[in-house]
Amino acid sequence: MKKSTLALSIAASLGGLGLAGNALAVTDVAGAATGSAIYRNDNGIGHQLVFPYYTVQNSNATLLSITNTDTTNGKLVKVRFRGAANSDDVYDFQVALSPGDIWTAAVTMDATTGSAKLATSDKSCTIPETIRLGTNPTFVLDRVDGGSAAQTLEGYVEVINMANIPPLATDETAPVKATALFTAIKHANGSAPCTAAVLSEKLGTDGTVAVLTARGLAAPTTGLTGDWIILNQKSTAAWSGAATALEARVVTIAGNVVTSNEPSTANLVFFP
């Protein structure tokens, strides 16, 4: 992949994330902070991650990991693979991370179709469930020019924390209660229940902020970090790095001096 092409692709990604950043700037969830800007966080933790490159060409495979450093809240995360040539959406799904959870996967080439495919043995919940079960791993060709499998073989990855999944919720009839959604995605003995009926009911469709909050979602806080490794399966050579982290923050300026710059709660932006 040419560096100029990669640069343009990442620029397109960041442009899209910039629009998401505008959405992140204000939140209408009661009690949540108001983010005023998005910053690249040098410590690698944020609301959104960009993995700058994946490839399965020339006997390469790409290994990805996404970590939820928040040990209290679960995270509902959108993972989207984009092709290198035109930033086409070639594969996307959701991962429900338990508090302190690490989700891992590998991207390789499918010998039958010639397109990229995803493999994971991770026990975190996914929507659709076929991602976790490994029954539908091949990248899709609906959005690429000419339906060419080659368009899926390299690109980059966007990861967006759409919402927190808090352990407790409040409502008028029960001031504090455990949420069914949190119970469904919370790991116990190394595996989450991933109760299909609960995930389908709570995450099957979008809705207003009030509806999503009632289902057990909340405005997202920071806490995502990620790493990648590109491994050549013939030579065993490897290249690795950290995902770029983008974080919503509250910035206070007095005169020309920044007096505070703290991580903030962002907008709940659930899109199945």
PDB file of C-alpha atoms in Angstrom:
ATOM      1  CA  MET A   1       0.000   0.000   0.000  1.00  0.00           C
ATOM      2  CA  LYS A   2       1.487   3.369  -1.010  1.00  0.00           C
ATOM      3  CA  LYS A   3       2.156   5.813   1.816  1.00  0.00           C
ATOM      4  CA  SER A   4       0.253   8.551   0.001  1.00  0.00           C
ATOM      5  CA  THR A   5      -2.805   6.300  -0.291  1.00  0.00           C
ATOM      6  CA  LEU A   6      -2.554   5.355   3.366  1.00  0.00           C
ATOM      7  CA  ALA A   7      -2.276   9.008   4.360  1.00  0.00           C
ATOM      8  CA  LEU A   8      -5.386   9.913   2.386  1.00  0.00           C
ATOM      9  CA  SER A   9      -7.294   6.985   3.867  1.00  0.00           C
ATOM     10  CA  ILE A  10      -6.369   7.932   7.422  1.00  0.00           C
ATOM     11  CA  ALA A  11      -7.232  11.553   6.683  1.00  0.00           C
ATOM     12  CA  ALA A  12     -10.674  10.429   5.551  1.00  0.00           C
ATOM     13  CA  SER A  13     -11.038   8.395   8.718  1.00  0.00           C
ATOM     14  CA  LEU A  14     -10.042  11.270  10.956  1.00  0.00           C
ATOM     15  CA  GLY A  15     -12.391  13.525   9.030  1.00  0.00           C
ATOM     16  CA  GLY A  16     -15.231  11.187   9.858  1.00  0.00           C
ATOM     17  CA  LEU A  17     -14.098  10.990  13.450  1.00  0.00           C
ATOM     18  CA  GLY A  18     -13.999  14.764  13.503  1.00  0.00           C
ATOM     19  CA  LEU A  19     -17.695  14.786  12.682  1.00  0.00           C
ATOM     20  CA  ALA A  20     -18.196  12.251  15.418  1.00  0.00           C
ATOM     21  CA  GLY A  21     -16.228  14.625  17.589  1.00  0.00           C
ATOM     22  CA  ASN A  22     -18.801  17.319  16.954  1.00  0.00           C
ATOM     23  CA  ALA A  23     -21.428  14.888  18.131  1.00  0.00           C
ATOM     24  CA  LEU A  24     -19.266  14.172  21.143  1.00  0.00           C
ATOM     25  CA  ALA A  25     -19.101  17.833  22.054  1.00  0.00           C
ATOM     26  CA  VAL A  26     -22.447  17.909  23.843  1.00  0.00           C
ATOM     27  CA  THR A  27     -24.346  15.250  25.725  1.00  0.00           C
ATOM     28  CA  ASP A  28     -27.943  15.243  26.891  1.00  0.00           C
ATOM     29  CA  VAL A  29     -27.565  12.458  29.434  1.00  0.00           C
ATOM     30  CA  ALA A  30     -28.380  13.729  32.903  1.00  0.00           C
ATOM     31  CA  GLY A  31     -25.362  14.203  35.140  1.00  0.00           C
ATOM     32  CA  ALA A  32     -22.814  13.708  32.350  1.00  0.00           C
ATOM     33  CA  ALA A  33     -19.958  16.068  31.668  1.00  0.00           C
ATOM     34  CA  THR A  34     -19.811  18.127  28.496  1.00  0.00           C
ATOM     35  CA  GLY A  35     -16.839  17.531  26.216  1.00  0.00           C
ATOM     36  CA  SER A  36     -15.610  20.579  24.352  1.00  0.00           C
ATOM     37  CA  ALA A  37     -12.887  19.095  22.136  1.00  0.00           C
ATOM     38  CA  ILE A  38     -11.291  15.877  20.891  1.00  0.00           C
ATOM     39  CA  TYR A  39      -7.573  15.317  21.364  1.00  0.00           C
ATOM     40  CA  ARG A  40      -5.125  12.634  20.343  1.00  0.00           C
ATOM     41  CA  ASN A  41      -4.089  11.076  23.634  1.00  0.00           C
ATOM     42  CA  ASP A  42      -0.398  10.204  23.754  1.00  0.00           C
ATOM     43  CA  ASN A  43      -0.965   7.635  26.502  1.00  0.00           C
ATOM     44  CA  GLY A  44      -3.021   5.563  24.054  1.00  0.00           C
ATOM     45  CA  ILE A  45      -6.346   5.627  25.936  1.00  0.00           C
ATOM     46  CA  GLY A  46      -9.472   7.256  24.539  1.00  0.00           C
ATOM     47  CA  HIS A  47     -13.080   7.133  23.361  1.00  0.00           C
ATOM     48  CA  GLN A  48     -12.074   6.177  19.802  1.00  0.00           C
ATOM     49  CA  LEU A  49      -9.171   4.231  18.320  1.00  0.00           C
ATOM     50  CA  VAL A  50      -7.658   4.118  14.844  1.00  0.00           C
ATOM     51  CA  PHE A  51      -5.540   1.120  13.876  1.00  0.00           C
ATOM     52  CA  PRO A  52      -3.550   2.660  11.006  1.00  0.00           C
ATOM     53  CA  TYR A  53      -3.037  -0.447   8.906  1.00  0.00           C
ATOM     54  CA  TYR A  54      -4.076  -4.065   8.518  1.00  0.00           C
ATOM     55  CA  THR A  55      -2.972  -6.416   5.746  1.00  0.00           C
ATOM     56  CA  VAL A  56      -3.360 -10.064   4.783  1.00  0.00           C
ATOM     57  CA  GLN A  57      -1.325  -9.824   1.577  1.00  0.00           C
ATOM     58  CA  ASN A  58       1.907 -11.687   0.838  1.00  0.00           C
ATOM     59  CA  SER A  59       1.407 -14.266   3.607  1.00  0.00           C
ATOM     60  CA  ASN A  60       0.826 -11.586   6.240  1.00  0.00           C
ATOM     61  CA  ALA A  61      -1.772 -11.747   8.997  1.00  0.00           C
ATOM     62  CA  THR A  62      -2.828  -8.943  11.322  1.00  0.00           C
ATOM     63  CA  LEU A  63      -3.491  -9.462  15.027  1.00  0.00           C
ATOM     64  CA  LEU A  64      -5.598  -6.913  16.922  1.00  0.00           C
ATOM     65  CA  SER A  65      -6.398  -6.373  20.582  1.00  0.00           C
ATOM     66  CA  ILE A  66      -8.833  -3.900  22.162  1.00  0.00           C
ATOM     67  CA  THR A  67      -8.684  -3.349  25.923  1.00  0.00           C
ATOM     68  CA  ASN A  68     -11.296  -1.788  28.188  1.00  0.00           C
ATOM     69  CA  THR A  69      -9.230  -0.198  30.961  1.00  0.00           C
ATOM     70  CA  ASP A  70     -12.429   0.798  32.797  1.00  0.00           C
ATOM     71  CA  THR A  71     -12.825  -1.714  35.636  1.00  0.00           C
ATOM     72  CA  THR A  72     -16.350  -0.550  36.536  1.00  0.00           C
ATOM     73  CA  ASN A  73     -18.268  -0.131  33.279  1.00  0.00           C
ATOM     74  CA  GLY A  74     -18.674  -2.320  30.256  1.00  0.00           C
ATOM     75  CA  LYS A  75     -18.203  -0.716  26.820  1.00  0.00           C
ATOM     76  CA  LEU A  76     -20.335  -1.168  23.704  1.00  0.00           C
ATOM     77  CA  VAL A  77     -17.823  -0.794  20.884  1.00  0.00           C
ATOM     78  CA  LYS A  78     -18.252  -0.475  17.116  1.00  0.00           C
ATOM     79  CA  VAL A  79     -15.414  -2.099  15.145  1.00  0.00           C
ATOM     80  CA  ARG A  80     -15.225  -1.120  11.469  1.00  0.00           C
ATOM     81  CA  PHE A  81     -12.684  -2.292   8.881  1.00  0.00           C
ATOM     82  CA  ARG A  82     -12.180   0.059   5.929  1.00  0.00           C
ATOM     83  CA  GLY A  83     -10.471  -0.796   2.647  1.00  0.00           C
ATOM     84  CA  ALA A  84      -7.290   1.022   1.685  1.00  0.00           C
ATOM     85  CA  ALA A  85      -8.268   2.281  -1.764  1.00  0.00           C
ATOM     86  CA  ASN A  86     -11.487   4.178  -0.998  1.00  0.00           C
ATOM     87  CA  SER A  87     -12.095   3.750   2.748  1.00  0.00           C
ATOM     88  CA  ASP A  88     -15.005   1.425   1.926  1.00  0.00           C
ATOM     89  CA  ASP A  89     -16.694  -0.246   4.893  1.00  0.00           C
ATOM     90  CA  VAL A  90     -15.687  -3.873   4.291  1.00  0.00           C
ATOM     91  CA  TYR A  91     -16.649  -5.348   7.672  1.00  0.00           C
ATOM     92  CA  ASP A  92     -18.241  -3.989  10.835  1.00  0.00           C
ATOM     93  CA  PHE A  93     -19.770  -5.340  14.016  1.00  0.00           C
ATOM     94  CA  GLN A  94     -20.126  -4.583  17.717  1.00  0.00           C
ATOM     95  CA  VAL A  95     -18.229  -5.934  20.707  1.00  0.00           C
ATOM     96  CA  ALA A  96     -19.597  -5.676  24.247  1.00  0.00           C
ATOM     97  CA  LEU A  97     -16.554  -5.477  26.489  1.00  0.00           C
ATOM     98  CA  SER A  98     -16.797  -6.484  30.123  1.00  0.00           C
ATOM     99  CA  PRO A  99     -15.038  -4.219  32.678  1.00  0.00           C
ATOM    100  CA  GLY A 100     -11.281  -4.752  32.331  1.00  0.00           C
ATOM    101  CA  ASP A 101     -11.861  -6.955  29.277  1.00  0.00           C
ATOM    102  CA  ILE A 102      -9.450  -7.582  26.386  1.00  0.00           C
ATOM    103  CA  TRP A 103     -10.863  -8.610  22.992  1.00  0.00           C
ATOM    104  CA  THR A 104      -8.483 -10.217  20.495  1.00  0.00           C
ATOM    105  CA  ALA A 105      -8.806 -11.308  16.874  1.00  0.00           C
ATOM    106  CA  ALA A 106      -6.760 -12.143  13.795  1.00  0.00           C
ATOM    107  CA  VAL A 107      -7.320 -11.082  10.193  1.00  0.00           C
ATOM    108  CA  THR A 108      -6.120 -13.527   7.524  1.00  0.00           C
ATOM    109  CA  MET A 109      -6.879 -14.348   3.885  1.00  0.00           C
ATOM    110  CA  ASP A 110      -9.664 -16.787   3.074  1.00  0.00           C
ATOM    111  CA  ALA A 111      -8.202 -19.391   0.721  1.00  0.00           C
ATOM    112  CA  THR A 112     -11.558 -20.021  -0.970  1.00  0.00           C
ATOM    113  CA  THR A 113     -12.853 -16.492  -1.595  1.00  0.00           C
ATOM    114  CA  GLY A 114      -9.555 -14.604  -1.720  1.00  0.00           C
ATOM    115  CA  SER A 115     -10.906 -11.947   0.643  1.00  0.00           C
ATOM    116  CA  ALA A 116      -9.932 -11.046   4.182  1.00  0.00           C
ATOM    117  CA  LYS A 117     -11.594 -12.895   7.046  1.00  0.00           C
ATOM    118  CA  LEU A 118     -11.743 -12.521  10.811  1.00  0.00           C
ATOM    119  CA  ALA A 119     -10.894 -15.246  13.305  1.00  0.00           C
ATOM    120  CA  THR A 120     -11.353 -15.054  17.067  1.00  0.00           C
ATOM    121  CA  SER A 121     -11.677 -17.458  19.964  1.00  0.00           C
ATOM    122  CA  ASP A 122     -12.505 -14.609  22.324  1.00  0.00           C
ATOM    123  CA  LYS A 123     -15.476 -15.104  24.659  1.00  0.00           C
ATOM    124  CA  SER A 124     -16.651 -11.476  24.735  1.00  0.00           C
ATOM    125  CA  CYS A 125     -20.152 -10.847  23.374  1.00  0.00           C
ATOM    126  CA  THR A 126     -20.546  -9.653  19.792  1.00  0.00           C
ATOM    127  CA  ILE A 127     -23.425  -8.416  17.677  1.00  0.00           C
ATOM    128  CA  PRO A 128     -24.014 -10.278  15.472  1.00  0.00           C
ATOM    129  CA  GLU A 129     -23.274 -13.410  17.464  1.00  0.00           C
ATOM    130  CA  THR A 130     -21.713 -15.007  14.367  1.00  0.00           C
ATOM    131  CA  ILE A 131     -18.532 -12.986  15.025  1.00  0.00           C
ATOM    132  CA  ARG A 132     -18.019 -14.667  18.398  1.00  0.00           C
ATOM    133  CA  LEU A 133     -19.034 -18.069  17.039  1.00  0.00           C
ATOM    134  CA  GLY A 134     -16.812 -17.717  13.961  1.00  0.00           C
ATOM    135  CA  THR A 135     -19.557 -18.764  11.550  1.00  0.00           C
ATOM    136  CA  ASN A 136     -19.500 -15.723   9.258  1.00  0.00           C
ATOM    137  CA  PRO A 137     -15.918 -14.467   9.190  1.00  0.00           C
ATOM    138  CA  THR A 138     -15.445 -13.327   5.577  1.00  0.00           C
ATOM    139  CA  PHE A 139     -15.342  -9.601   4.799  1.00  0.00           C
ATOM    140  CA  VAL A 140     -18.199  -8.263   2.674  1.00  0.00           C
ATOM    141  CA  LEU A 141     -17.911  -7.045  -0.916  1.00  0.00           C
ATOM    142  CA  ASP A 142     -21.204  -5.143  -1.248  1.00  0.00           C
ATOM    143  CA  ARG A 143     -19.596  -1.721  -0.909  1.00  0.00           C
ATOM    144  CA  VAL A 144     -16.355  -2.179  -2.858  1.00  0.00           C
ATOM    145  CA  ASP A 145     -15.756  -1.309  -6.488  1.00  0.00           C
ATOM    146  CA  GLY A 146     -16.705  -4.232  -8.707  1.00  0.00           C
ATOM    147  CA  GLY A 147     -17.162  -6.530  -5.713  1.00  0.00           C
ATOM    148  CA  SER A 148     -13.427  -7.209  -5.772  1.00  0.00           C
ATOM    149  CA  ALA A 149     -12.077  -9.324  -2.916  1.00  0.00           C
ATOM    150  CA  ALA A 150      -8.715  -7.600  -3.364  1.00  0.00           C
ATOM    151  CA  GLN A 151     -10.278  -4.420  -1.957  1.00  0.00           C
ATOM    152  CA  THR A 152     -10.555  -6.106   1.459  1.00  0.00           C
ATOM    153  CA  LEU A 153      -6.951  -7.250   1.765  1.00  0.00           C
ATOM    154  CA  GLU A 154      -5.520  -4.099   3.322  1.00  0.00           C
ATOM    155  CA  GLY A 155      -6.805  -0.985   5.007  1.00  0.00           C
ATOM    156  CA  TYR A 156      -7.323   0.412   8.486  1.00  0.00           C
ATOM    157  CA  VAL A 157      -9.653  -0.095  11.449  1.00  0.00           C
ATOM    158  CA  GLU A 158     -11.913   2.316  13.357  1.00  0.00           C
ATOM    159  CA  VAL A 159     -13.047   1.544  16.897  1.00  0.00           C
ATOM    160  CA  ILE A 160     -15.703   3.735  18.535  1.00  0.00           C
ATOM    161  CA  ASN A 161     -16.942   3.515  22.112  1.00  0.00           C
ATOM    162  CA  MET A 162     -20.639   4.059  21.429  1.00  0.00           C
ATOM    163  CA  ALA A 163     -21.815   3.701  25.024  1.00  0.00           C
ATOM    164  CA  ASN A 164     -20.940   2.582  28.508  1.00  0.00           C
ATOM    165  CA  ILE A 165     -22.742  -0.430  29.964  1.00  0.00           C
ATOM    166  CA  PRO A 166     -22.918   0.455  33.663  1.00  0.00           C
ATOM    167  CA  PRO A 167     -23.520  -2.227  36.302  1.00  0.00           C
ATOM    168  CA  LEU A 168     -26.397  -0.310  37.899  1.00  0.00           C
ATOM    169  CA  ALA A 169     -29.288   1.715  36.548  1.00  0.00           C
ATOM    170  CA  THR A 170     -31.861   4.008  38.097  1.00  0.00           C
ATOM    171  CA  ASP A 171     -35.518   4.468  37.308  1.00  0.00           C
ATOM    172  CA  GLU A 172     -38.655   5.662  39.065  1.00  0.00           C
ATOM    173  CA  THR A 173     -39.779   2.247  40.300  1.00  0.00           C
ATOM    174  CA  ALA A 174     -36.417   0.886  41.440  1.00  0.00           C
ATOM    175  CA  PRO A 175     -33.875   3.582  42.338  1.00  0.00           C
ATOM    176  CA  VAL A 176     -30.918   1.211  42.008  1.00  0.00           C
ATOM    177  CA  LYS A 177     -30.910  -2.149  40.249  1.00  0.00           C
ATOM    178  CA  ALA A 178     -28.571  -4.398  38.309  1.00  0.00           C
ATOM    179  CA  THR A 179     -29.152  -4.209  34.566  1.00  0.00           C
ATOM    180  CA  ALA A 180     -29.932  -7.288  32.493  1.00  0.00           C
ATOM    181  CA  LEU A 181     -27.569  -6.023  29.791  1.00  0.00           C
ATOM    182  CA  PHE A 182     -24.598  -5.735  32.158  1.00  0.00           C
ATOM    183  CA  THR A 183     -25.285  -9.217  33.528  1.00  0.00           C
ATOM    184  CA  ALA A 184     -25.382 -10.592  29.974  1.00  0.00           C
ATOM    185  CA  ILE A 185     -21.998  -9.140  28.957  1.00  0.00           C
ATOM    186  CA  LYS A 186     -20.115  -9.476  32.268  1.00  0.00           C
ATOM    187  CA  HIS A 187     -17.413 -12.149  32.268  1.00  0.00           C
ATOM    188  CA  ALA A 188     -17.568 -14.871  34.894  1.00  0.00           C
ATOM    189  CA  ASN A 189     -14.976 -17.651  34.967  1.00  0.00           C
ATOM    190  CA  GLY A 190     -13.438 -16.392  31.730  1.00  0.00           C
ATOM    191  CA  SER A 191     -16.615 -16.189  29.655  1.00  0.00           C
ATOM    192  CA  ALA A 192     -19.648 -13.920  29.332  1.00  0.00           C
ATOM    193  CA  PRO A 193     -23.192 -15.390  29.201  1.00  0.00           C
ATOM    194  CA  CYS A 194     -24.014 -13.371  26.042  1.00  0.00           C
ATOM    195  CA  THR A 195     -27.697 -14.110  26.625  1.00  0.00           C
ATOM    196  CA  ALA A 196     -29.151 -13.949  23.117  1.00  0.00           C
ATOM    197  CA  ALA A 197     -32.625 -12.787  24.141  1.00  0.00           C
ATOM    198  CA  VAL A 198     -31.213  -9.929  26.225  1.00  0.00           C
ATOM    199  CA  LEU A 199     -28.759  -8.761  23.564  1.00  0.00           C
ATOM    200  CA  SER A 200     -31.455  -8.909  20.894  1.00  0.00           C
ATOM    201  CA  GLU A 201     -33.912  -6.928  23.024  1.00  0.00           C
ATOM    202  CA  LYS A 202     -31.459  -4.318  24.274  1.00  0.00           C
ATOM    203  CA  LEU A 203     -29.192  -3.916  21.236  1.00  0.00           C
ATOM    204  CA  GLY A 204     -31.314  -5.032  18.281  1.00  0.00           C
ATOM    205  CA  THR A 205     -32.447  -1.556  17.257  1.00  0.00           C
ATOM    206  CA  ASP A 206     -31.480   2.038  17.848  1.00  0.00           C
ATOM    207  CA  GLY A 207     -33.635   4.574  19.692  1.00  0.00           C
ATOM    208  CA  THR A 208     -33.693   7.854  21.542  1.00  0.00           C
ATOM    209  CA  VAL A 209     -31.263   8.561  24.345  1.00  0.00           C
ATOM    210  CA  ALA A 210     -34.066   7.952  26.854  1.00  0.00           C
ATOM    211  CA  VAL A 211     -34.872   4.562  25.306  1.00  0.00           C
ATOM    212  CA  LEU A 212     -31.226   3.499  25.155  1.00  0.00           C
ATOM    213  CA  THR A 213     -30.630   4.604  28.737  1.00  0.00           C
ATOM    214  CA  ALA A 214     -33.611   2.522  29.868  1.00  0.00           C
ATOM    215  CA  ARG A 215     -32.086  -0.492  28.102  1.00  0.00           C
ATOM    216  CA  GLY A 216     -28.923  -0.208  30.192  1.00  0.00           C
ATOM    217  CA  LEU A 217     -26.661   2.050  28.119  1.00  0.00           C
ATOM    218  CA  ALA A 218     -25.057   5.294  29.272  1.00  0.00           C
ATOM    219  CA  ALA A 219     -22.947   8.091  27.843  1.00  0.00           C
ATOM    220  CA  PRO A 220     -19.446   6.743  27.101  1.00  0.00           C
ATOM    221  CA  THR A 221     -16.400   7.578  29.148  1.00  0.00           C
ATOM    222  CA  THR A 222     -12.796   7.137  28.055  1.00  0.00           C
ATOM    223  CA  GLY A 223     -10.955   3.871  28.577  1.00  0.00           C
ATOM    224  CA  LEU A 224     -10.246   2.108  25.268  1.00  0.00           C
ATOM    225  CA  THR A 225      -6.735   1.203  24.186  1.00  0.00           C
ATOM    226  CA  GLY A 226      -5.483  -1.098  21.443  1.00  0.00           C
ATOM    227  CA  ASP A 227      -2.459  -2.789  19.885  1.00  0.00           C
ATOM    228  CA  TRP A 228      -1.715  -4.414  16.536  1.00  0.00           C
ATOM    229  CA  ILE A 229       0.830  -6.867  15.141  1.00  0.00           C
ATOM    230  CA  ILE A 230       1.417  -7.685  11.474  1.00  0.00           C
ATOM    231  CA  LEU A 231       3.000 -11.127  11.254  1.00  0.00           C
ATOM    232  CA  ASN A 232       4.478 -12.698   8.144  1.00  0.00           C
ATOM    233  CA  GLN A 233       3.585 -16.360   8.373  1.00  0.00           C
ATOM    234  CA  LYS A 234       6.438 -17.506   6.104  1.00  0.00           C
ATOM    235  CA  SER A 235       9.372 -15.521   7.455  1.00  0.00           C
ATOM    236  CA  THR A 236       7.964 -14.987  11.006  1.00  0.00           C
ATOM    237  CA  ALA A 237       8.967 -11.325  10.732  1.00  0.00           C
ATOM    238  CA  ALA A 238       6.649  -9.048  12.713  1.00  0.00           C
ATOM    239  CA  TRP A 239       5.790  -5.362  12.998  1.00  0.00           C
ATOM    240  CA  SER A 240       3.753  -3.934  15.853  1.00  0.00           C
ATOM    241  CA  GLY A 241       2.394  -0.732  17.314  1.00  0.00           C
ATOM    242  CA  ALA A 242      -0.345   0.919  19.337  1.00  0.00           C
ATOM    243  CA  ALA A 243      -3.630   2.252  18.002  1.00  0.00           C
ATOM    244  CA  THR A 244      -4.023   6.027  17.865  1.00  0.00           C
ATOM    245  CA  ALA A 245      -6.375   7.103  20.668  1.00  0.00           C
ATOM    246  CA  LEU A 246      -8.784  10.038  20.380  1.00  0.00           C
ATOM    247  CA  GLU A 247     -10.309  11.353  23.602  1.00  0.00           C
ATOM    248  CA  ALA A 248     -13.155  13.785  24.318  1.00  0.00           C
ATOM    249  CA  ARG A 249     -12.087  16.336  26.915  1.00  0.00           C
ATOM    250  CA  VAL A 250     -13.320  19.367  28.783  1.00  0.00           C
ATOM    251  CA  VAL A 251     -10.931  22.209  28.063  1.00  0.00           C
ATOM    252  CA  THR A 252     -11.002  25.422  30.095  1.00  0.00           C
ATOM    253  CA  ILE A 253      -9.104  28.453  28.851  1.00  0.00           C
ATOM    254  CA  ALA A 254      -8.527  31.619  30.872  1.00  0.00           C
ATOM    255  CA  GLY A 255      -7.122  34.342  28.675  1.00  0.00           C
ATOM    256  CA  ASN A 256      -4.646  32.503  26.478  1.00  0.00           C
ATOM    257  CA  VAL A 257      -3.816  29.869  29.081  1.00  0.00           C
ATOM    258  CA  VAL A 258      -5.288  26.355  29.248  1.00  0.00           C
ATOM    259  CA  THR A 259      -6.204  25.965  32.916  1.00  0.00           C
ATOM    260  CA  SER A 260      -7.712  22.464  32.679  1.00  0.00           C
ATOM    261  CA  ASN A 261      -7.803  19.686  30.113  1.00  0.00           C
ATOM    262  CA  GLU A 262      -9.584  16.625  31.494  1.00  0.00           C
ATOM    263  CA  PRO A 263     -11.209  13.510  29.967  1.00  0.00           C
ATOM    264  CA  SER A 264     -14.957  13.943  29.595  1.00  0.00           C
ATOM    265  CA  THR A 265     -18.094  11.947  29.046  1.00  0.00           C
ATOM    266  CA  ALA A 266     -19.113  11.888  25.377  1.00  0.00           C
ATOM    267  CA  ASN A 267     -22.413  11.479  23.568  1.00  0.00           C
ATOM    268  CA  LEU A 268     -24.210   8.155  23.479  1.00  0.00           C
ATOM    269  CA  VAL A 269     -24.071   7.336  19.742  1.00  0.00           C
ATOM    270  CA  PHE A 270     -25.507   3.831  19.371  1.00  0.00           C
ATOM    271  CA  PHE A 271     -25.895   2.599  15.787  1.00  0.00           C
ATOM    272  CA  PRO A 272     -26.411  -1.178  15.275  1.00  0.00           C
TER     273      PRO A 272
END
